mmCIF file of C-alpha atoms and ligand atoms in Angstrom:
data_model
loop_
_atom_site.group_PDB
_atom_site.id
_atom_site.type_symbol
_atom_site.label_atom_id
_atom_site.label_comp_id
_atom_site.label_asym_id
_atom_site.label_seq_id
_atom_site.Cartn_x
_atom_site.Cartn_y
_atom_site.Cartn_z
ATOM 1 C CA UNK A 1 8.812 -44.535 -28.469
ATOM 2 C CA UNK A 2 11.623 -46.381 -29.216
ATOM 3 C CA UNK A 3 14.485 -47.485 -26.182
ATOM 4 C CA UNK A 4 13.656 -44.560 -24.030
ATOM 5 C CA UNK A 5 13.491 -45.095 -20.468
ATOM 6 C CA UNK A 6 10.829 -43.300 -18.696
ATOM 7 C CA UNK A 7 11.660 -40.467 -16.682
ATOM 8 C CA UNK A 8 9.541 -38.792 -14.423
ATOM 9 C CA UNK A 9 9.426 -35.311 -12.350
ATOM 10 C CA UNK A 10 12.505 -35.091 -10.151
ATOM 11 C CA UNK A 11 12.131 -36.324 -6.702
ATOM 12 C CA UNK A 12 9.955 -33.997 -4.059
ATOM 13 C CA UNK A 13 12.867 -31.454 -2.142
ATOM 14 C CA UNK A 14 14.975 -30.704 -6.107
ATOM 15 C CA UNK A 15 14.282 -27.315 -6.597
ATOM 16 C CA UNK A 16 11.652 -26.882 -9.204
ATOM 17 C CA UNK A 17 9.771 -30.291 -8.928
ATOM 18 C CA UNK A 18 6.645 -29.318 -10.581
ATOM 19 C CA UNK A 19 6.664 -27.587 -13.673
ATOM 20 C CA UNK A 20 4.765 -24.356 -13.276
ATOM 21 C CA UNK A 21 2.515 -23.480 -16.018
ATOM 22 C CA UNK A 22 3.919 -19.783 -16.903
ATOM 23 C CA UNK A 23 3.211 -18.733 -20.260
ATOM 24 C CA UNK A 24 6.342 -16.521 -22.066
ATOM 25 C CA UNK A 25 4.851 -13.778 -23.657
ATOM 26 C CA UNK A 26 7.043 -11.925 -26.138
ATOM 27 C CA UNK A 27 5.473 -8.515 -26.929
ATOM 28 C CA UNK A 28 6.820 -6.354 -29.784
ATOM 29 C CA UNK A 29 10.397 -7.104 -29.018
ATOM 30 C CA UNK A 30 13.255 -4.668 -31.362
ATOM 31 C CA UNK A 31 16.767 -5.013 -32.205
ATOM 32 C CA UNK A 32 19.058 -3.003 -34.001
ATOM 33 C CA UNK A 33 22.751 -4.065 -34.162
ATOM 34 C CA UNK A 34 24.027 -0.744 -35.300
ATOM 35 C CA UNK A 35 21.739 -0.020 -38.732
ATOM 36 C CA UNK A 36 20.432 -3.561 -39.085
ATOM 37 C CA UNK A 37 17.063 -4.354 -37.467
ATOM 38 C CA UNK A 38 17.285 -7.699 -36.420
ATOM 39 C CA UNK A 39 14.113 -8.237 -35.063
ATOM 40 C CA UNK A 40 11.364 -5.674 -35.463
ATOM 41 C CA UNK A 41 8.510 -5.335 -33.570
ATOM 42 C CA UNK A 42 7.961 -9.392 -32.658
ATOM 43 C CA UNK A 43 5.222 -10.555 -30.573
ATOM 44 C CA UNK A 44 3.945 -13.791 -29.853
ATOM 45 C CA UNK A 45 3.003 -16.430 -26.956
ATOM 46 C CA UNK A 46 3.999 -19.550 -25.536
ATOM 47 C CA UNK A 47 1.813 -21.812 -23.664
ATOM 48 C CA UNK A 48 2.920 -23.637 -20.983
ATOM 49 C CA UNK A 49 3.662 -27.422 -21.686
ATOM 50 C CA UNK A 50 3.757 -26.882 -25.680
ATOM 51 C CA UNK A 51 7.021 -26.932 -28.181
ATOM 52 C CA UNK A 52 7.322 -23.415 -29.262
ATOM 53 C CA UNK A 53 9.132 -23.293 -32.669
ATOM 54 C CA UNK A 54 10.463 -20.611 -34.168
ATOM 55 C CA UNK A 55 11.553 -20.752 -37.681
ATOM 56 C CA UNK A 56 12.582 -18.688 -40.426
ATOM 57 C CA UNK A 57 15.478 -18.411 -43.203
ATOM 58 C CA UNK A 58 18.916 -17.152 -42.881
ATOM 59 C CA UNK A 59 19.336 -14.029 -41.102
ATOM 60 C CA UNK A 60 15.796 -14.338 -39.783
ATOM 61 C CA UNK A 61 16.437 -13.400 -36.354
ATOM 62 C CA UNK A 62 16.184 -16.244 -34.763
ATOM 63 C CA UNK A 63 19.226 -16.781 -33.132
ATOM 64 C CA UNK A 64 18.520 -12.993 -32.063
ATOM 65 C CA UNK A 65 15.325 -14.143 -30.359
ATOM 66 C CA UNK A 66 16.878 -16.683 -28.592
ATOM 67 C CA UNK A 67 19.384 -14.900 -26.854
ATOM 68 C CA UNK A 68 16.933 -12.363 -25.914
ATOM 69 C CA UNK A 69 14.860 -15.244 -23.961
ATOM 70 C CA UNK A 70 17.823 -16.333 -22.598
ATOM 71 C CA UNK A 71 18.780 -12.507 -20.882
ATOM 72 C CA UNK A 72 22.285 -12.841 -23.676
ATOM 73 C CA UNK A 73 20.967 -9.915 -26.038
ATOM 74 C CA UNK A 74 18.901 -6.582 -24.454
ATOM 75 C CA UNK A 75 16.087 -5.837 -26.635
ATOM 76 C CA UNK A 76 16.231 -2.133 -28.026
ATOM 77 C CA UNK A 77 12.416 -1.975 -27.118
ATOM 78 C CA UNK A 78 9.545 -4.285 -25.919
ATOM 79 C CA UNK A 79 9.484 -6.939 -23.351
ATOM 80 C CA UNK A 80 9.220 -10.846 -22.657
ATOM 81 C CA UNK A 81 7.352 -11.747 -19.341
ATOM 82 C CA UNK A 82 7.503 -15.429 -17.816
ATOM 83 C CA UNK A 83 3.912 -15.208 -15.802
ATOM 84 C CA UNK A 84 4.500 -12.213 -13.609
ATOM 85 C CA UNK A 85 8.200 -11.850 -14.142
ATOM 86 C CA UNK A 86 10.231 -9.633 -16.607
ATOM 87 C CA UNK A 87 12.865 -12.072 -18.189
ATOM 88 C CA UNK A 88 13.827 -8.433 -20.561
ATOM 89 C CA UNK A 89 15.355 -6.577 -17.436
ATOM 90 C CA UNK A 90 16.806 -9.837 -15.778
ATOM 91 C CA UNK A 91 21.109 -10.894 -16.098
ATOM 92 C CA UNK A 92 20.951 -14.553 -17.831
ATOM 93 C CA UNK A 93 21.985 -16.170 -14.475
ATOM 94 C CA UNK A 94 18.013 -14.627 -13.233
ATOM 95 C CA UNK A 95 16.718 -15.932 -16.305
ATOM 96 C CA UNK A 96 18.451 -19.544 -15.412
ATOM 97 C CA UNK A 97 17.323 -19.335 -11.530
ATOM 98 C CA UNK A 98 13.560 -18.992 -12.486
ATOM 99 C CA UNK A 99 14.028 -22.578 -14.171
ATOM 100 C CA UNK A 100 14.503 -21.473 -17.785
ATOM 101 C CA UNK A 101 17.176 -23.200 -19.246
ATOM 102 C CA UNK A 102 19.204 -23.562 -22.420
ATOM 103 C CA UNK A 103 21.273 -25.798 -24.565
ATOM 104 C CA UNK A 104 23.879 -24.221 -26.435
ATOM 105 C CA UNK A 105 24.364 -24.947 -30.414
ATOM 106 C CA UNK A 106 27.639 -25.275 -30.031
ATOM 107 C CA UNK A 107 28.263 -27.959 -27.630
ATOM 108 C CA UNK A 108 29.132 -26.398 -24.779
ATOM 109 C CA UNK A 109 30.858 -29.632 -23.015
ATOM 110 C CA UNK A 110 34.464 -30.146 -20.683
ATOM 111 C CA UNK A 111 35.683 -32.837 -23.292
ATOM 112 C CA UNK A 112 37.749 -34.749 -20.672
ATOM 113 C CA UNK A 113 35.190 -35.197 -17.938
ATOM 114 C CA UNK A 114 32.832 -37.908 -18.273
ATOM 115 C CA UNK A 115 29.130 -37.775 -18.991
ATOM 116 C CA UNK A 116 28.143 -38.504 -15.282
ATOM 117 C CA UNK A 117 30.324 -35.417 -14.623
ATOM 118 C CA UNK A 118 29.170 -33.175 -17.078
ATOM 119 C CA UNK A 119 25.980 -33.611 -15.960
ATOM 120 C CA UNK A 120 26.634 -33.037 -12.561
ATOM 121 C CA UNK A 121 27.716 -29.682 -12.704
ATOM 122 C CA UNK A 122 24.213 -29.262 -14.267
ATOM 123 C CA UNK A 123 22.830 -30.005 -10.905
ATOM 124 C CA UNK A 124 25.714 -28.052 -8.864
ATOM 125 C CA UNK A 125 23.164 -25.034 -7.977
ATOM 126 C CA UNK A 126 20.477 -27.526 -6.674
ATOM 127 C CA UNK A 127 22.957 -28.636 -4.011
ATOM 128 C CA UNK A 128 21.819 -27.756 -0.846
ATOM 129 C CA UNK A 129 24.886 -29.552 1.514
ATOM 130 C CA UNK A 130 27.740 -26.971 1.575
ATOM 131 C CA UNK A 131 31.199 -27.340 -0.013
ATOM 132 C CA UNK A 132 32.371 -27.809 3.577
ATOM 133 C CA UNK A 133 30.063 -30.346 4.807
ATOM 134 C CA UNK A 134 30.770 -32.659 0.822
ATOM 135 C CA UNK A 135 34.529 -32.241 1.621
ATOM 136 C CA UNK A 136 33.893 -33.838 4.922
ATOM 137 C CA UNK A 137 31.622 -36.334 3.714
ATOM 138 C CA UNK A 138 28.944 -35.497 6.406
ATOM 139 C CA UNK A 139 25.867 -38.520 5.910
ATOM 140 C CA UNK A 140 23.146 -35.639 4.438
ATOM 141 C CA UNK A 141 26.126 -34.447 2.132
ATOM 142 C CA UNK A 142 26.505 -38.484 1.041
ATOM 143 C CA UNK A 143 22.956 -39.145 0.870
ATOM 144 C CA UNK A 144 22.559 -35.794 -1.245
ATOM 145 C CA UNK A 145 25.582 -37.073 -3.448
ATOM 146 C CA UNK A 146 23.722 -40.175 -3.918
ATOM 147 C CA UNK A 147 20.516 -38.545 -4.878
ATOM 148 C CA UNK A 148 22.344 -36.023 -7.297
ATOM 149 C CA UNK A 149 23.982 -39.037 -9.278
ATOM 150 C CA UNK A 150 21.187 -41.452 -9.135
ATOM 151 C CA UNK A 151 18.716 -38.432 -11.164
ATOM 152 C CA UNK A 152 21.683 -37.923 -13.650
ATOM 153 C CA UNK A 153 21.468 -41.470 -14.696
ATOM 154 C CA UNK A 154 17.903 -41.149 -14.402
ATOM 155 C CA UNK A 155 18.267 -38.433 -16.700
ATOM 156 C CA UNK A 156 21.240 -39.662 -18.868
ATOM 157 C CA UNK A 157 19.023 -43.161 -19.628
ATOM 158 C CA UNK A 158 16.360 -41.040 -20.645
ATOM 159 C CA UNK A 159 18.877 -39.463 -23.436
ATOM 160 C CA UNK A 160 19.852 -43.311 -24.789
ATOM 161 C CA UNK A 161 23.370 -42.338 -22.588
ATOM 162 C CA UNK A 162 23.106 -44.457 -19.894
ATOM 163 C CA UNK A 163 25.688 -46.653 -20.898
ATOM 164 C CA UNK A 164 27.953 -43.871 -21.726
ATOM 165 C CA UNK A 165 27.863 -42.530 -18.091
ATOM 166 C CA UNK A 166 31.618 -42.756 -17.420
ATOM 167 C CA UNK A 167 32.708 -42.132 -20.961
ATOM 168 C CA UNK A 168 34.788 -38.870 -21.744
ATOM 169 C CA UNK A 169 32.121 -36.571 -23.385
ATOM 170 C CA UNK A 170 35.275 -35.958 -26.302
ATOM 171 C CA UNK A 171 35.377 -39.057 -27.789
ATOM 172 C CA UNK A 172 31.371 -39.426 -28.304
ATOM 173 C CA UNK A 173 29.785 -39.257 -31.358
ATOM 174 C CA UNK A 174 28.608 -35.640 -32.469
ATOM 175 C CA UNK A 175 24.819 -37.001 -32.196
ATOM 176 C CA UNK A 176 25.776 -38.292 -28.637
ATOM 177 C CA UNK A 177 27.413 -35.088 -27.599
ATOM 178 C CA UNK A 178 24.330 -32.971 -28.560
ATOM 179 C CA UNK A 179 22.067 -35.139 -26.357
ATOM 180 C CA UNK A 180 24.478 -34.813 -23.572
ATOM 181 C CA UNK A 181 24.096 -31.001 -24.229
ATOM 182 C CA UNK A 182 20.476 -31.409 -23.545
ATOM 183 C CA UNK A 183 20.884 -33.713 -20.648
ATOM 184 C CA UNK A 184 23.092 -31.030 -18.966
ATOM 185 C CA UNK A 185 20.187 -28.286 -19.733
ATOM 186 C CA UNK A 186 17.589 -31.382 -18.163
ATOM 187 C CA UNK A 187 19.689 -31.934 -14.853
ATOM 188 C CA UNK A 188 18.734 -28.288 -13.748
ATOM 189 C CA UNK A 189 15.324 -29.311 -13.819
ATOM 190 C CA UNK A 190 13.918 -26.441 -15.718
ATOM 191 C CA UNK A 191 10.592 -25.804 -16.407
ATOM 192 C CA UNK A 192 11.245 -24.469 -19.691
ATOM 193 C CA UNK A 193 13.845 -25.183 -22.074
ATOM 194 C CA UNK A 194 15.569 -23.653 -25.026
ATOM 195 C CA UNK A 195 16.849 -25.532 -27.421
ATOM 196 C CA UNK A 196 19.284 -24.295 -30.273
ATOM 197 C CA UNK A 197 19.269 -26.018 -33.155
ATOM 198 C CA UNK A 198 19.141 -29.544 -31.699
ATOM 199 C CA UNK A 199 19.737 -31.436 -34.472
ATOM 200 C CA UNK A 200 21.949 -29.154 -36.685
ATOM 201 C CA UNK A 201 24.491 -31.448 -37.923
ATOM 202 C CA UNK A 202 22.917 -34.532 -37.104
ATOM 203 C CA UNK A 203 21.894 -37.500 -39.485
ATOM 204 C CA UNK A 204 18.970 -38.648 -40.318
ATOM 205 C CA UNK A 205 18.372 -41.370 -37.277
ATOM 206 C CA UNK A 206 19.364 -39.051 -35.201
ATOM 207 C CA UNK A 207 16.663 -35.974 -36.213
ATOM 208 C CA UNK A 208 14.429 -38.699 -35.535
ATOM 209 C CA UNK A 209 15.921 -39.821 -32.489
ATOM 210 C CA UNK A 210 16.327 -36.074 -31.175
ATOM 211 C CA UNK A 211 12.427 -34.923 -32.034
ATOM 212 C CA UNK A 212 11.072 -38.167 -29.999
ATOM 213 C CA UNK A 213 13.128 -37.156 -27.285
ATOM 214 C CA UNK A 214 11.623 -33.377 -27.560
ATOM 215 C CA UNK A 215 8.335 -34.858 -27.409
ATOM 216 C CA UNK A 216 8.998 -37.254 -24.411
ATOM 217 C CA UNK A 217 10.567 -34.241 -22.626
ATOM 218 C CA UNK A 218 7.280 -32.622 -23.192
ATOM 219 C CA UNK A 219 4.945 -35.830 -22.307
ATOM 220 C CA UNK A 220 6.841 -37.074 -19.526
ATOM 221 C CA UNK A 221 7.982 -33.821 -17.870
ATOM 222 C CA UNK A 222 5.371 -31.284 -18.468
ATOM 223 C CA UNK A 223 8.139 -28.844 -19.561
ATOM 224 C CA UNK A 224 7.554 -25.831 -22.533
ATOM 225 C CA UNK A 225 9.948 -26.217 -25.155
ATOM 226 C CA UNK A 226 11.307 -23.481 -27.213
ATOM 227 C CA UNK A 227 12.762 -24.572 -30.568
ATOM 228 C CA UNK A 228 14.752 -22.445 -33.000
ATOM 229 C CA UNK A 229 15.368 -24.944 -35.659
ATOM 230 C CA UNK A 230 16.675 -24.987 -39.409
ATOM 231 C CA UNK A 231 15.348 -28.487 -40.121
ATOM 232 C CA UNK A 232 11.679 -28.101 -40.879
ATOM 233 C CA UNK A 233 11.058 -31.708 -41.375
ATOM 234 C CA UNK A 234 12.079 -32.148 -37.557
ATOM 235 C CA UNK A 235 9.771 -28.732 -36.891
ATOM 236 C CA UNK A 236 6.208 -29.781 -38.634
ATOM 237 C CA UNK A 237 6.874 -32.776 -37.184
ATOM 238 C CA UNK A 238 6.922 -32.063 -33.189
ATOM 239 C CA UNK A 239 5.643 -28.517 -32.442
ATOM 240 C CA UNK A 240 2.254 -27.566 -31.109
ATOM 241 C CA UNK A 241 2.715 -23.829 -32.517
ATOM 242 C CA UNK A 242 5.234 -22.181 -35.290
ATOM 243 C CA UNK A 243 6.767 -19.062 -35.040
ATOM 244 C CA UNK A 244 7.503 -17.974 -38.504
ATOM 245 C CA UNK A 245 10.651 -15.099 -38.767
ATOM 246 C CA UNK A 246 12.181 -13.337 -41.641
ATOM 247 C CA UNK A 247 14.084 -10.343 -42.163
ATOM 248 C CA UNK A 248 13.603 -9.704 -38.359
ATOM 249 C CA UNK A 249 9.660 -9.727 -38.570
ATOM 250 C CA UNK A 250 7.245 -12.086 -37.762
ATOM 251 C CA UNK A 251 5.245 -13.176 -40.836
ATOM 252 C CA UNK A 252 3.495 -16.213 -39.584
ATOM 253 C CA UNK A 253 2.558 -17.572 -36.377
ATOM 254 C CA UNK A 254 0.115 -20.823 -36.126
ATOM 255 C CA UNK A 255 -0.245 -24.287 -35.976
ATOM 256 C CA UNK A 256 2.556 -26.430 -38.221
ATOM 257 C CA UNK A 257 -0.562 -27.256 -40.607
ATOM 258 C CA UNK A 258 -1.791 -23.703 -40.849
ATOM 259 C CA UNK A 259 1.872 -22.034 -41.164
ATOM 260 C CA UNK A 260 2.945 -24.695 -44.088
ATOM 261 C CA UNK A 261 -0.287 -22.832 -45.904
ATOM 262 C CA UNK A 262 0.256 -19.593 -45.672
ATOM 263 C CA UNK A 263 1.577 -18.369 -49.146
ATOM 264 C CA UNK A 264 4.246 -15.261 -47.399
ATOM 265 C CA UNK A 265 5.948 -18.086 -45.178
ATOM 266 C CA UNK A 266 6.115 -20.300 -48.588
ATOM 267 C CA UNK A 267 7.511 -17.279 -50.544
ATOM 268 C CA UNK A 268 10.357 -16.677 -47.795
ATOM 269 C CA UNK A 269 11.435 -19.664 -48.137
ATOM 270 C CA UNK A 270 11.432 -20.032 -51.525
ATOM 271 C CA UNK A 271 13.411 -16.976 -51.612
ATOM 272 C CA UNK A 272 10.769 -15.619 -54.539
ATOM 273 C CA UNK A 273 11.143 -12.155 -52.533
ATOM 274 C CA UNK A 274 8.961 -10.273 -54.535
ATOM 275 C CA UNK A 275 5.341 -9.463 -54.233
ATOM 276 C CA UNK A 276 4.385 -9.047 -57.438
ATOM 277 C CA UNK A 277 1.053 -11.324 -57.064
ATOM 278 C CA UNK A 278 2.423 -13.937 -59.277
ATOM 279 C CA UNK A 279 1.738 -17.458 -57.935
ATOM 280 C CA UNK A 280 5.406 -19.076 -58.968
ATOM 281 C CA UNK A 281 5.975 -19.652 -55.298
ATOM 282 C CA UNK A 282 2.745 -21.147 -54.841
ATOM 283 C CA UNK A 283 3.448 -23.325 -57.857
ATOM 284 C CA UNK A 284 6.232 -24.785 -57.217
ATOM 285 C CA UNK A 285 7.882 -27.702 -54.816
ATOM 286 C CA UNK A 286 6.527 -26.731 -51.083
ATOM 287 C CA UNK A 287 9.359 -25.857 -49.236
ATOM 288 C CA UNK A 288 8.456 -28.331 -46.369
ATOM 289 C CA UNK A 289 8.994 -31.910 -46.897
ATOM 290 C CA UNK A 290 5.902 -34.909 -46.836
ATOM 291 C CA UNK A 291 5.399 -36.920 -43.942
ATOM 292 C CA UNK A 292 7.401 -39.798 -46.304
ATOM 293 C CA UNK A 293 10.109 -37.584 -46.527
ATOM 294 C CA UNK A 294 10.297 -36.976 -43.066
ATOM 295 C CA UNK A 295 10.180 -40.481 -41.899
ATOM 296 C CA UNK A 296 12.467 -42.185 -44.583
HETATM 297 N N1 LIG B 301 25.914 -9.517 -32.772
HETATM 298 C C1 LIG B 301 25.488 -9.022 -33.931
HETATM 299 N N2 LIG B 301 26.006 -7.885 -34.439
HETATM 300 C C2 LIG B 301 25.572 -7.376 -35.601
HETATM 301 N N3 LIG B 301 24.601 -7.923 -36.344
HETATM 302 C C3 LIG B 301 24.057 -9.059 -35.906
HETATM 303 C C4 LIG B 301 24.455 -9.676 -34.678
HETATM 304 N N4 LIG B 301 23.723 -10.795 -34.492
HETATM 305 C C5 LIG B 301 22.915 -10.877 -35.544
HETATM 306 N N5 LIG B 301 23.103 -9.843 -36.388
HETATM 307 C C6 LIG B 301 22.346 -9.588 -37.624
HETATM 308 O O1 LIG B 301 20.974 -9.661 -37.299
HETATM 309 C C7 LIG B 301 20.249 -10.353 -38.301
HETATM 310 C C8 LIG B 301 19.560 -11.563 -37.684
HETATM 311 O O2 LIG B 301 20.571 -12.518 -37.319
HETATM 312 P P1 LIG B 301 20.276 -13.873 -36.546
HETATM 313 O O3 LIG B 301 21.587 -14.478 -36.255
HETATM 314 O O4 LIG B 301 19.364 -13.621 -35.428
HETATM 315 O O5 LIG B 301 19.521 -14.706 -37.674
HETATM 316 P P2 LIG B 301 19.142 -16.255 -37.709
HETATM 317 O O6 LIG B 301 17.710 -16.323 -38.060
HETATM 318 O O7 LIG B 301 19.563 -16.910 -36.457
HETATM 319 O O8 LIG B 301 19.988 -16.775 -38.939
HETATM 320 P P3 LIG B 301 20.674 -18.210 -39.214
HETATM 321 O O9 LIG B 301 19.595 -19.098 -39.701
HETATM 322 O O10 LIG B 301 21.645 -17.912 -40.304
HETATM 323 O O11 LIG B 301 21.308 -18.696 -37.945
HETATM 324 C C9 LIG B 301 21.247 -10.687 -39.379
HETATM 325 O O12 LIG B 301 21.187 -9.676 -40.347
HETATM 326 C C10 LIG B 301 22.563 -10.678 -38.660
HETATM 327 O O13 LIG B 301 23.610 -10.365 -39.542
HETATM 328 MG MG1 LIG B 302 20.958 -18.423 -36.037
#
């Protein structure tokens, strides 16, 4: 892995230390947004520790499916449990207390503060020395400080910013900001994170810089990862188990190999859209680029 610093679990005493292994089950999840059925009937799991992607052509539902993990979007029926609890009746602040946390598509950034700051109000809720006692600069409110900024770095090295710490996040590059987006999601020390189109808009180096990042975030912090994701290269490349979307249903969930197969996830995207038995879609360029492709 190239230039990443290795970052381990977050010291014992930070709230949510060890990963737990929870699997997110999402079972036959609806939406309707007035007549249109964003997502009908969905169901599929997540296993602890794995990317998660979920993928699927314009209008898919994906972006639906992600705000219903994150508590943004109330499912018309169905449910999404986290082990034993009910993320589909929890307020997104819930959803963010049990560790699940989520970085926004649109950067979601105070421009004028610096990284280092940015990232600190990441770890605000894991501060456990009152406003009163920081103002005062009490010694467990210092040493708690210190502790806070040293696992940002920590953090922010990890995400190739560590020598961007006390730059303003406005005048990064877009590629920077977006990893800065995930840093902020990191500093809460989740145990599972959602990830929005992490490299929409990005160029080439840094797709490939992003997905070994994904993976480290796996390998080094035992985290699940959900994915929605437009760039399939990035997508075959990284995730233990595909999701497959369109119009709203699910019509393909497996491993990258198996989904890349199967001739109705070819045909969506394709955008053959018929079913007359004809093999055109089959015939034609696969949708999904070569390894080559993907590395180049
Ligand atoms: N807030 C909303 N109000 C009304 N309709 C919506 C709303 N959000 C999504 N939809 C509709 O639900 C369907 C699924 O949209 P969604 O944004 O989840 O798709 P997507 O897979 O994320 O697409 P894209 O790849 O374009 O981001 C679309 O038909 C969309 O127009
Ligand atoms: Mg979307």
């Amino acid at each position: 892995m190239s230039g990443a610093t290795a970052v381990g679990a977050p010291a014992p005493g930070d709230a949510g230390a060890q990963p737990e292994l929870r699997p997110i089950e999402v079972e036959d999840i609806s939406v309707r947004f007035g007549a249109v059925r964003a997502l009908a009937d969905v169901s599929f799991s997540v296993a602890p520790g794995t990317i998660h992607a979920v993928i699927g052509p314009n209008g898919a539902g994906k972006s639906t499916m992600f705000n219903v993990l994150s508590g943004i979007y109330k499912a018309s029926s169905g449910q999404v449990r986290y082990g034993d609890a009910m993320l589909t009746s929890m307020e997104p602040h819930r959803i963010a207390n049990l560790g699940i946390a989520r970085a926004f598509q649109n950067i979601a950034l105070s421009g004028t503060q610096t990284v280092t700051e940015n990232l600190l109000l990441g770890r605000h809720h894991l501060t456990k020395a009152g406003f009163l006692s920081s103002g005062l600069r009490l010694p467990r409110a210092t040493r708690e400080a210190r502790r806070h900024t040293e696992r940002v770095r920590e953090i922010a090295t990890f995400l190739d910013l560590g020598d961007k710490l006390d730059t303003p996040v406005g005048v990064l590059s877009y590629g920077d900001q977006k990893r800065v987006e995930v840093a902020r999601a990191l500093c809460i020390e989740p145990q599972v994170l959602l990830l929005d189109e992490p490299v929409a808009g990005m160029n080439a180096d840094e797709t490939q810089r992003m997905a070994e990042i994904v993976l480290e975030i796996r390998d080094a912090l035992g985290i699940t990862i959900v994915l929605v994701e437009h760039d399939m290269g990035m997508v075959m490349g990284i995730a233990d188990r595909v999701t497959v979307l369109d119009f709203g249903r699910r019509i393909a969930d497996g491993t990258p190999v198996e989904v890349q197969a199967d001739p109705e996830v070819i045909r969506a995207y394709l955008g053959a859209g018929d079913d007359s038995g004809d093999d055109a879609a089959a015939d034609s360029e696969p949708p999904f680029p070569s390894d080559e492709e993907r590395t180049s």
